[in-house]
PDB file of C-alpha atoms in Angstrom:
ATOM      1  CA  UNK A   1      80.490  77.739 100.244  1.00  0.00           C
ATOM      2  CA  UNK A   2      82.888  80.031 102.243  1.00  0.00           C
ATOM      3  CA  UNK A   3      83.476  83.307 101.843  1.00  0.00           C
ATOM      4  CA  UNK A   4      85.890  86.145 103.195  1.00  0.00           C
ATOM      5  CA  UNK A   5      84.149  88.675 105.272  1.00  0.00           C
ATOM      6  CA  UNK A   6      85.884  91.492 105.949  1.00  0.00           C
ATOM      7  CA  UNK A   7      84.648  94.137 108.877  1.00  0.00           C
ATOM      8  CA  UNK A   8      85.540  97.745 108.082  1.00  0.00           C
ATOM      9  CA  UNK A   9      87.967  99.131 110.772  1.00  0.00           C
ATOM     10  CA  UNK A  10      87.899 102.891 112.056  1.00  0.00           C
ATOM     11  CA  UNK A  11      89.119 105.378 109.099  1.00  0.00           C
ATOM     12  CA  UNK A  12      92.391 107.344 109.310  1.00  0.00           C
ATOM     13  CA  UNK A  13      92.408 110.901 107.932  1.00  0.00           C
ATOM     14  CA  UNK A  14      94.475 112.233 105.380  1.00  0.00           C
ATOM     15  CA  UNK A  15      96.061 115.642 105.141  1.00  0.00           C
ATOM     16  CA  UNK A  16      92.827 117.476 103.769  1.00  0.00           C
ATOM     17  CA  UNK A  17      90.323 115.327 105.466  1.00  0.00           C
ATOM     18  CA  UNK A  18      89.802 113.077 103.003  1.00  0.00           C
ATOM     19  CA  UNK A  19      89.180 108.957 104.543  1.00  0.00           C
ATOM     20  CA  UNK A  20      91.502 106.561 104.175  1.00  0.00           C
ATOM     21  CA  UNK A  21      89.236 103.162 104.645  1.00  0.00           C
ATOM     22  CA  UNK A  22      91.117 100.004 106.084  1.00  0.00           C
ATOM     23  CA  UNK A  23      89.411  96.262 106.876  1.00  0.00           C
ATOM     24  CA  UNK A  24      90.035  92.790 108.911  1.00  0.00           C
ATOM     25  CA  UNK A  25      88.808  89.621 107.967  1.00  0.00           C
ATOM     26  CA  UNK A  26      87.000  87.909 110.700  1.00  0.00           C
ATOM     27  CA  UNK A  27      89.855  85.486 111.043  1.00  0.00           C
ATOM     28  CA  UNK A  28      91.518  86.920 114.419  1.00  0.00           C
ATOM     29  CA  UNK A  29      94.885  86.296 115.287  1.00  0.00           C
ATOM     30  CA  UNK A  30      98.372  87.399 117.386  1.00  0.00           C
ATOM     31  CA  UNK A  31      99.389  88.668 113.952  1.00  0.00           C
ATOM     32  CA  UNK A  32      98.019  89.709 110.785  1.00  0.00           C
ATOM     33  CA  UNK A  33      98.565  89.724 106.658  1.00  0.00           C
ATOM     34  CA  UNK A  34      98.991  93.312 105.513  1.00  0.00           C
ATOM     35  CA  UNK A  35      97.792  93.979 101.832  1.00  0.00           C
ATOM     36  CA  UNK A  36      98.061  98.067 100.852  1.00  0.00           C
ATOM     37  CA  UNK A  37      98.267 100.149  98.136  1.00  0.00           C
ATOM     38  CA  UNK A  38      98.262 103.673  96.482  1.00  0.00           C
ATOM     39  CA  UNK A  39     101.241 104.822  99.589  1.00  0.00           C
ATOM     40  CA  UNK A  40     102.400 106.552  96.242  1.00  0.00           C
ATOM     41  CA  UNK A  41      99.268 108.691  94.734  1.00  0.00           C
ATOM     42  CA  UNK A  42     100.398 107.968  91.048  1.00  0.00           C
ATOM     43  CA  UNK A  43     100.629 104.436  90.987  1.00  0.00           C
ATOM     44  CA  UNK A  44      97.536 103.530  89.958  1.00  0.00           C
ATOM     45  CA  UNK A  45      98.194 100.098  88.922  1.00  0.00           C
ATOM     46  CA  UNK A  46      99.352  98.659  92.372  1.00  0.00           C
ATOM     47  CA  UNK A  47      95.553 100.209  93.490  1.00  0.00           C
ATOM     48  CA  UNK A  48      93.787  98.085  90.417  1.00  0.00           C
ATOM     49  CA  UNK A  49      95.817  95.509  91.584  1.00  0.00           C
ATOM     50  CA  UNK A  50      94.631  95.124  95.803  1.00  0.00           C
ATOM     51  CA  UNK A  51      91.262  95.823  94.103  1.00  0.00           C
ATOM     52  CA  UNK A  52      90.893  93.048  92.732  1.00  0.00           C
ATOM     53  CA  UNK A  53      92.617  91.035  94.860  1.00  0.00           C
ATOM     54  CA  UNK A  54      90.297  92.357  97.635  1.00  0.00           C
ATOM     55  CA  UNK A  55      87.215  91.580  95.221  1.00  0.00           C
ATOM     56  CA  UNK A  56      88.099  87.688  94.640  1.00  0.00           C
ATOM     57  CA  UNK A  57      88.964  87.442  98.635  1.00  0.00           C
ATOM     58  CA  UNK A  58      85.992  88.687  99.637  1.00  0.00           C
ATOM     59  CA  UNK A  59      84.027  86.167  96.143  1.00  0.00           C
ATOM     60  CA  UNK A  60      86.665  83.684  97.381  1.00  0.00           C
ATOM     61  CA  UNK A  61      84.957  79.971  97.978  1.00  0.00           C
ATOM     62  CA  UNK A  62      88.299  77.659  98.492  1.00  0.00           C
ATOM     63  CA  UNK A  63      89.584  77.532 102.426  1.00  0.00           C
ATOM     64  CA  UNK A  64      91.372  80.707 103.557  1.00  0.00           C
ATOM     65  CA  UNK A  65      92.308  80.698 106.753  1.00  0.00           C
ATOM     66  CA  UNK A  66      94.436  83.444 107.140  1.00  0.00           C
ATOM     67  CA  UNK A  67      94.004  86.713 109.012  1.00  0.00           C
ATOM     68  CA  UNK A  68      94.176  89.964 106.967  1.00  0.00           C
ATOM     69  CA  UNK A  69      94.266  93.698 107.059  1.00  0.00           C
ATOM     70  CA  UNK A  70      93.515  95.590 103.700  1.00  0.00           C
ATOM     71  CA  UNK A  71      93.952  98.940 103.129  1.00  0.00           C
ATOM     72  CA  UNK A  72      93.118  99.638  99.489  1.00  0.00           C
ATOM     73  CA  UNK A  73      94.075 103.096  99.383  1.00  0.00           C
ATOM     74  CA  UNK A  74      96.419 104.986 101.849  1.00  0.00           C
ATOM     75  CA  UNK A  75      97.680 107.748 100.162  1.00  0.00           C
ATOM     76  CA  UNK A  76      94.110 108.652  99.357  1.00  0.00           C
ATOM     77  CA  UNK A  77      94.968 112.805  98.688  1.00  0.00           C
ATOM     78  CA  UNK A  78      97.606 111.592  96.436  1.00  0.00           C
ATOM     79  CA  UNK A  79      95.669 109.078  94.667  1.00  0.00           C
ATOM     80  CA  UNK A  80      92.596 112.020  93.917  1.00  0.00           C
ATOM     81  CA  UNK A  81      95.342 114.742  92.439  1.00  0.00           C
ATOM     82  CA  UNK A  82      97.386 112.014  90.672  1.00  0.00           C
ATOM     83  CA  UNK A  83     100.357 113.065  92.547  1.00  0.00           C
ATOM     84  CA  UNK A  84     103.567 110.677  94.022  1.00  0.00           C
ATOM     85  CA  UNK A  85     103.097 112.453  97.416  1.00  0.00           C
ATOM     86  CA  UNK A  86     100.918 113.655  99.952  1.00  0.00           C
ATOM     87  CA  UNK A  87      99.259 116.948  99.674  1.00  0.00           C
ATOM     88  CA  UNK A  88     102.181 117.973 102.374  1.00  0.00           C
ATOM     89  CA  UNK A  89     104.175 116.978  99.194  1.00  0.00           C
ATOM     90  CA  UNK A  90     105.790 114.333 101.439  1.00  0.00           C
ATOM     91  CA  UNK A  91     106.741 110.596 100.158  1.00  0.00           C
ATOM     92  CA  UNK A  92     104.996 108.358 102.566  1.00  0.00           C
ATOM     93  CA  UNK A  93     107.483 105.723 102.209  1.00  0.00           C
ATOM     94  CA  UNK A  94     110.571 107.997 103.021  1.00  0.00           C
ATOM     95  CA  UNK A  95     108.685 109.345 106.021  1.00  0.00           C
ATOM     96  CA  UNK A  96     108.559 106.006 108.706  1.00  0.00           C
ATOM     97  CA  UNK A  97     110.469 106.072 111.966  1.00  0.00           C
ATOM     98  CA  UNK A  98     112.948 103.738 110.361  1.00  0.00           C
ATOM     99  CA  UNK A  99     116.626 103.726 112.381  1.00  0.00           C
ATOM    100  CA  UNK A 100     118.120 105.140 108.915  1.00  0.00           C
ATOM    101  CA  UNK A 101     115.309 107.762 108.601  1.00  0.00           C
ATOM    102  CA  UNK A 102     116.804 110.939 107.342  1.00  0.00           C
ATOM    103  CA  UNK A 103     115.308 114.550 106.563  1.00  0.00           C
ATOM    104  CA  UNK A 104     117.528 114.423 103.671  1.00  0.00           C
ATOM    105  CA  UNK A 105     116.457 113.518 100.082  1.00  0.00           C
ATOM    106  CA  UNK A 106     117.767 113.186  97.038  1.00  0.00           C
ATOM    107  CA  UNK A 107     115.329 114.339  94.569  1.00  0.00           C
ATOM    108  CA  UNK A 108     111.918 116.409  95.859  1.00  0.00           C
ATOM    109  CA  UNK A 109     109.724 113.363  95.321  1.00  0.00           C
ATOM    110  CA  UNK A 110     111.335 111.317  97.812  1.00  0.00           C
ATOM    111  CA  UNK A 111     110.903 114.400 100.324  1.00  0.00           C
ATOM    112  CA  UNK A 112     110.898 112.512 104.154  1.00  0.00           C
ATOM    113  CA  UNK A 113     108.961 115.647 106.021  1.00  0.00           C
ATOM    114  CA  UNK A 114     109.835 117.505 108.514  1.00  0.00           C
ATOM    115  CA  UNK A 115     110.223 114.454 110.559  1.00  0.00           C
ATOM    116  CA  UNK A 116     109.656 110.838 110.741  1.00  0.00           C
ATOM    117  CA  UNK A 117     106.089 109.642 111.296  1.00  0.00           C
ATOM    118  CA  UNK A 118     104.916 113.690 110.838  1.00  0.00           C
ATOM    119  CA  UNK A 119     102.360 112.526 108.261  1.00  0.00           C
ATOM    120  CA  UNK A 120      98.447 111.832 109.140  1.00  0.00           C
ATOM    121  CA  UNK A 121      98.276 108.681 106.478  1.00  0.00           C
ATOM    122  CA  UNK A 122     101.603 106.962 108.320  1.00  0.00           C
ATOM    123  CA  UNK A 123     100.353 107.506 111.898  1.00  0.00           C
ATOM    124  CA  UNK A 124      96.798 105.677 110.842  1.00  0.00           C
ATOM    125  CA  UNK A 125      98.974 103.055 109.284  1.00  0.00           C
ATOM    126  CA  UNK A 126     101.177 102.946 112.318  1.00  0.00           C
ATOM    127  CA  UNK A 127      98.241 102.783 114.492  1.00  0.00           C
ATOM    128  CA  UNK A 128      96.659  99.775 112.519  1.00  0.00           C
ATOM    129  CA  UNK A 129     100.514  97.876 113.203  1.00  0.00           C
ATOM    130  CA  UNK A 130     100.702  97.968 116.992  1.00  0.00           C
ATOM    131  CA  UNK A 131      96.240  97.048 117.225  1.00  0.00           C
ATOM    132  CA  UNK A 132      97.010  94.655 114.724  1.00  0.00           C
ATOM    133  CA  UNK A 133     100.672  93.567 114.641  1.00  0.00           C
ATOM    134  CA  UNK A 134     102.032  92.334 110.670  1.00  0.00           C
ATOM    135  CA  UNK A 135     103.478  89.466 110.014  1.00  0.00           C
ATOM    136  CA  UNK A 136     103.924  89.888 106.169  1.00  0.00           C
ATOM    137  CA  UNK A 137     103.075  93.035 104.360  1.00  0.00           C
ATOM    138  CA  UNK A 138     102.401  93.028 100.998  1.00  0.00           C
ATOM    139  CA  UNK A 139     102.738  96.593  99.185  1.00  0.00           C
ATOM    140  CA  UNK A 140     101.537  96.986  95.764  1.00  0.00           C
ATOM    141  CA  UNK A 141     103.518  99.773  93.323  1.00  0.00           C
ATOM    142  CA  UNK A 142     104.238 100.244  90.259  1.00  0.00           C
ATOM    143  CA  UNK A 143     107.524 101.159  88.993  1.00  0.00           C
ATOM    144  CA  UNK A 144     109.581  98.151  86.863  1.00  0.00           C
ATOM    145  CA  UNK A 145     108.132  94.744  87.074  1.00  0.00           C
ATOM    146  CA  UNK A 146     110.120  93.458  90.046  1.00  0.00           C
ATOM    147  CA  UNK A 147     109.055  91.791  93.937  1.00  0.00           C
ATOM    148  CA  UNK A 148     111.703  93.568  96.202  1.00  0.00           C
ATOM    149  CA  UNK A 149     111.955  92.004  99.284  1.00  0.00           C
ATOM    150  CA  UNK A 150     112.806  92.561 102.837  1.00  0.00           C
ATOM    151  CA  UNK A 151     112.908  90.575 105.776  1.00  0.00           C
ATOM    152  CA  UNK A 152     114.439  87.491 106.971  1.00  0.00           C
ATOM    153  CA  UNK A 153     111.943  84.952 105.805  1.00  0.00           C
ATOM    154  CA  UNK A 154     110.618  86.943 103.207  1.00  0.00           C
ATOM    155  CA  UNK A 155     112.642  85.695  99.730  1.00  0.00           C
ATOM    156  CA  UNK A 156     110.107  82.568 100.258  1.00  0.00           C
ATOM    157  CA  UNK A 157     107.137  84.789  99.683  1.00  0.00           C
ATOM    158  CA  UNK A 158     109.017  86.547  97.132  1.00  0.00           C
ATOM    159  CA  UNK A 159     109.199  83.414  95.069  1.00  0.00           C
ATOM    160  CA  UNK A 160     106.113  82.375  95.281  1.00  0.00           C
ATOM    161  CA  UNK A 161     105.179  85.535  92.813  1.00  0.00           C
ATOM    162  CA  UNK A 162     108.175  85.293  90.826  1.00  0.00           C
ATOM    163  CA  UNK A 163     108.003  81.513  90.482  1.00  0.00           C
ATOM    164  CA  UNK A 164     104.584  82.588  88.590  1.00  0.00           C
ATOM    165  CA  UNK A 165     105.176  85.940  87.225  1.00  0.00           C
ATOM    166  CA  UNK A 166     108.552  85.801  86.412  1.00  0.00           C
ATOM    167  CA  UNK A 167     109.635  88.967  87.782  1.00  0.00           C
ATOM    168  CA  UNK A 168     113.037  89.833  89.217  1.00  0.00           C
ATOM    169  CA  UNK A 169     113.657  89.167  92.690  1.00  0.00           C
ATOM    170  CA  UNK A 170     115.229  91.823  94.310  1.00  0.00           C
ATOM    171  CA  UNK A 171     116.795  92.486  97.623  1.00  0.00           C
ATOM    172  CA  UNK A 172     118.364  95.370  97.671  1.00  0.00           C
ATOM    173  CA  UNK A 173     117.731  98.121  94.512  1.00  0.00           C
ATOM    174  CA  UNK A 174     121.603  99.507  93.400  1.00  0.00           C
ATOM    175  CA  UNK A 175     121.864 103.312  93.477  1.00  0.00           C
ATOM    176  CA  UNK A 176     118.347 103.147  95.039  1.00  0.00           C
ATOM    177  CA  UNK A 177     118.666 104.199  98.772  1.00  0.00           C
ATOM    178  CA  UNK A 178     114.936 103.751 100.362  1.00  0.00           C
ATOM    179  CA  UNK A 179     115.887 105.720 103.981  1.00  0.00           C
ATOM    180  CA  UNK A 180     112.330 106.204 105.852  1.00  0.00           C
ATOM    181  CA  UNK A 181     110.709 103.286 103.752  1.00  0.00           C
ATOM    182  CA  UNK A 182     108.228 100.468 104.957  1.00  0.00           C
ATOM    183  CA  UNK A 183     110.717  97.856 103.475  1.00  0.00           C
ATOM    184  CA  UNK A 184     113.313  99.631 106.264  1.00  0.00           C
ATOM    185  CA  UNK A 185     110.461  99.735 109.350  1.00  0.00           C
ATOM    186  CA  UNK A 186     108.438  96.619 108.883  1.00  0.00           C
ATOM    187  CA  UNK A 187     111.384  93.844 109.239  1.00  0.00           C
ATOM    188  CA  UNK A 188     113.043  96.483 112.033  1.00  0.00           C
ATOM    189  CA  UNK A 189     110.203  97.776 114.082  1.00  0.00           C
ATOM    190  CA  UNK A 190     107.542  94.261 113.754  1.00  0.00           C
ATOM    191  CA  UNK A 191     109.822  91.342 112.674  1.00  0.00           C
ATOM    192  CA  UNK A 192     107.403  91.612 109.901  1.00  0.00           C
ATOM    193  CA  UNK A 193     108.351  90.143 106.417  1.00  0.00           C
ATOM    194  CA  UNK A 194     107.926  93.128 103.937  1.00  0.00           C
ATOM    195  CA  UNK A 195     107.235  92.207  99.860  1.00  0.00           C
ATOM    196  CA  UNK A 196     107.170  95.367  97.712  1.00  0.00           C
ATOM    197  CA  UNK A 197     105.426  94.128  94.369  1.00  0.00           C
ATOM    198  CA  UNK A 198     106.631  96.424  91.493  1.00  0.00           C
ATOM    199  CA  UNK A 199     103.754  96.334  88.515  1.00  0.00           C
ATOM    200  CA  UNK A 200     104.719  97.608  85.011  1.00  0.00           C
ATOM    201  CA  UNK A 201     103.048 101.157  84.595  1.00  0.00           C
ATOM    202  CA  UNK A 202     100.076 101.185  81.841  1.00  0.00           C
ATOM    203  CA  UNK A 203     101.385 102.440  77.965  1.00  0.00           C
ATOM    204  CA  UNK A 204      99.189 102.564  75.090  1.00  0.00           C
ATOM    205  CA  UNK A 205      99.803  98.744  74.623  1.00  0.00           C
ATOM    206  CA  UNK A 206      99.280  97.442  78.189  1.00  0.00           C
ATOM    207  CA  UNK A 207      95.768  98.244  80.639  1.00  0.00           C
ATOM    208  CA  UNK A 208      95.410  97.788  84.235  1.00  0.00           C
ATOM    209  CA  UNK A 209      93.141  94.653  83.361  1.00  0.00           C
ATOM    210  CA  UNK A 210      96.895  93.399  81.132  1.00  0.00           C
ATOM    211  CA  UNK A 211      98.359  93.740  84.155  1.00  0.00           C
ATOM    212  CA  UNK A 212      95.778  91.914  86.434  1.00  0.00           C
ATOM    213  CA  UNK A 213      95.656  88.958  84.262  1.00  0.00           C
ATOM    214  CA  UNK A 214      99.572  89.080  84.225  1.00  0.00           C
ATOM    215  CA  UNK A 215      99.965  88.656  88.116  1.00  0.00           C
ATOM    216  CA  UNK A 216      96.472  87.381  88.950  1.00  0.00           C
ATOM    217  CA  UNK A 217      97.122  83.870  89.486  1.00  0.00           C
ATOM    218  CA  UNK A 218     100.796  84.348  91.642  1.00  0.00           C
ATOM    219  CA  UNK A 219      99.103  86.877  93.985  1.00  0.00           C
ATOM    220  CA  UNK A 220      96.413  84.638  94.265  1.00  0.00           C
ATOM    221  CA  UNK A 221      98.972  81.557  94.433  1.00  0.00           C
ATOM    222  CA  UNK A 222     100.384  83.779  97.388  1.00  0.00           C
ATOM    223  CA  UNK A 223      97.736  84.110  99.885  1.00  0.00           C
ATOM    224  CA  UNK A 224      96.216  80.959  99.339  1.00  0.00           C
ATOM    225  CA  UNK A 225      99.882  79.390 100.042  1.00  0.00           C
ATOM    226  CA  UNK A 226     100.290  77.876 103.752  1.00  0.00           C
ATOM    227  CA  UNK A 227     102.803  81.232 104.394  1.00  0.00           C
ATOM    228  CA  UNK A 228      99.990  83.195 104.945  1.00  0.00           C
TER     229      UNK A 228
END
């Protein structure tokens, strides 16, 4: 039987402290698999999602071949208060060195910082890209069910999910600029392919474990496809 054993890497720090825990599969490699979550503090369901995901990878007995990095939770201050942002009251994915970075924003949640890459969480994360450059980053929100995706090659990983899921693939979002964003950075910075996985948000009819059972079998279908 095989399974996935993952090595904990060196934690990152958050804005009060607090660790932000990130791990590689023994699987080395030129380029790595990206899986993240919680980059917005509220969203709890993309967390319960990479939880689980993480749990069957690591309880996974079929061949896996593939090199990853998992970082369950990054916006761990956020995650604790139940807030969008980080305790500097920044959106982490407004706030990456992207070329269309602005300090502007349109509403306070989406609040870049004072400048790009100014917050503790995105320097770990940045940190983690050039010891461990991505090839395919898979973010896990929650929002409207939707896999928004960016990157040249990336609509292929897109449909993997959607093929499965039937969620909307989306490229672009209309009237939803994303300036600062790891959709913007990844594809720019790393040639990396970038999937943002929208998950319904929990109501008094659907649970995290709805959800789960909803998209277990595409994610799964994903990194078990020869992509990874």
């Amino acid at each position: 039987m095989k399974v996935m054993n993952f090595t904990q890497l060196k934690s990152g720090t958050s804005v009060e402290g607090e660790e932000i825990k990130a791990y590689r599969s023994e699987d080395k490699s030129e380029s790595y698999n990206f899986l993240m979550a919680g980059v917005h503090g509220d969203e709890v369901e993309g967390v319960y999602l990479l939880k689980n995901l993480f749990g069957w990878l690591q309880e996974e007995n079929e061949q896996i071949n593939a090199p990853f990095i998992v970082i369950p939770v990054l916006n761990v201050d956020g995650y604790r208060s139940g807030t969008r942002t980080n305790s500097h009251g920044v959106d982490l994915n407004r706030n990456l060195p992207s070329k269309h970075w602005s300090p502007e924003a349109r509403d306070k949640k989406y609040y870049p910082g004072t400048r790009a890459l100014s917050e503790p969480e995105n320097q770990f994360l940045v940190k983690l890209f050039e010891k461990f450059p991505p090839k395919f980053i898979l973010t896990l929100h929650s929002w409207k069910p939707m896999v928004n995706y960016n990157g040249d090659d990336c609509l292929k990983y897109a449909q993997i999910l959607s093929n499965l899921n039937n969620y909307p693939l989306v490229a672009d979002i209309e009237g939803h600029p994303t300036p600062g964003s790891l959709g913007e950075f990844g594809p720019e910075k790393y040639n990396a392919q970038v999937l943002t996985f929208e998950a319904p948000l929990i109501n008094e009819s659907l649970t995290l474990d709805n959800i789960w059972q909803e998209n277990q079998l595409a994610l799964k279908s994903l990194l078990k496809s020869d992509l990874m």
